[in-house]
Amino acid sequence: MTMRVRIPQTAVARRERFERIYRSNYEAILGYARRRTEPDEAADVLAETFLVAWRRLEAVPEGDETRPWLYGTARRVVANHERARRRRGRLDARLREAPGAAAAPAGDRAALAAAFLRLTEQEREVLSLVGWEGLDAKQIGAVLGCSANAARIRLHRARRRLAGELERAGWSMNSHPLEEIA
Amino acid sequence: MKNDAIDAAVAELALVRDSDLRGAARTPAADALLAKIVAKEVREPVRVDRAPRFLLAGAALAVVAGVLVFAFAGTNREQTASAATVLRHAGTIARKQPPVVLQPGQFVYTRSRNLWTVTTVLSGKSFTVLEPHSREIWLGPTGGRLHEVTGRPTFLTLQDRETWLALGRPQTTVTGESDNKLDPMPRPTLPTDPGTLYAQLHKQAEANGNGVDAEMFTLVGDALRETGASPEQRAALYDVAARIPGVRLLGRVLDPPGRRGTAVVLDNEHNHVRNTLIFDPETSLLLAEQETALPGGQAPAGKLIGYAVYLEQGVVSSMNARPAR
């Protein structure tokens, strides 16, 4: 549960605090949005997320808790984004087609993407928050609005589910260059 | 399959990596978005906490009525001219003050007493209470701390109490003690040239719907309190205040703890609020601020709707320390 920090903010202090939050989290939130929406929608998600933060600055927690709060806001913005929902299919297609940074064989990547896309949206999100945003269970809990323990359980189930999908698809970790990265 | 391997496989699917976006926060596009966002009016859809942009102390109504005994009695034009003279002199004083230079592990400590309005909106109805606070804040380059005790609120008007009763007596505010960590104190970025500062604050104020002059007066007050502004910046702020149309000299006053101060006011006809700043003529430090209702607003004319009294300030060596008395 996030406690509301009620810090009286003067106009100048308020703007300065917001600018610090904006500058230090801009790339992370843009990345979050770009990984989940089309580029033009990502700009909207970015703007809407920071606009919420500006208007609710007194509710934005300090320190290490700031970024998970912003991710959580961005997540809701994405979820509510009509255009994002309409174009979800296109994004999924890009996920299948895009070359991976680790140069995985095209067939393996397609199988991996296909397995990932068979998961529920919630399973994909919890795995993405670890794999794409590098969050831990406590931070995931803050994003999803649940306890760290609940986040751990969701993560465990999602990992197990993806592993099952990959095994069914004959995707072997042992022969994949990702093994070296892991 | 190992967790790490699964996580790495998922990472492989990322269409964009953070490293691809490095530097994006400092691009013209990012600057433009930031400017667009901060130009938006801040609205809280459910609960409105009014920050203390002002004021005197607990018995401030009595103070306004009876203790501001040296108030000037000239015409508005005379008072405006006098205010400019007094504010420019305050700027001269400010410039002579020694700068506060914090060593690692040091903090600027400020103790204050505040009151501000909290409006709650429920089922299309709203009621407003006045929430008192005792506040201690430690600000430093490595972080800070805010310790606050929220007292029992009172209703702004009888009508507010009746609305609260009609809504089933919902919780108004959370009283009690709170203790929070703060981010490192932001480095003051205000220009020290009065003309440049005036232009900057004017531009900021233009985005506000409460009138440019009143907003500029508020911005000056904001920058004078708890911001760590340098003597040169404080001098420029007083100089800017001297140029704001409509700022009037109230005269020499005693603030609630009984300290001698000089008061200047600006009436905001947009939101029907009188803003008062009281500063120490010997040091130019801000002693207190106050907001009172003017005719035509939600609150009865003359009603105190907010204040802040700065009781103690000093440099300390830890976030638990207080200045020696």
Coordinates of C-alpha atoms in Angstrom, one line a residue, chain B residues 251-255 259-263 278-281 287:
Chain B
G251 CA 3.7 49.0 7.1
R252 CA 5.5 47.9 10.2
V253 CA 3.8 45.1 12.0
L254 CA 4.3 42.6 14.8
D255 CA 4.0 39.0 13.6
R259 CA 8.7 39.9 15.9
R260 CA 8.9 43.3 14.2
G261 CA 8.3 43.0 10.5
T262 CA 7.4 44.9 7.4
A263 CA 4.2 43.8 5.6
I278 CA 6.0 40.0 6.2
F279 CA 9.7 40.2 6.2
D280 CA 12.4 41.2 8.7
P281 CA 13.6 44.7 7.7
L287 CA 8.9 36.0 8.7

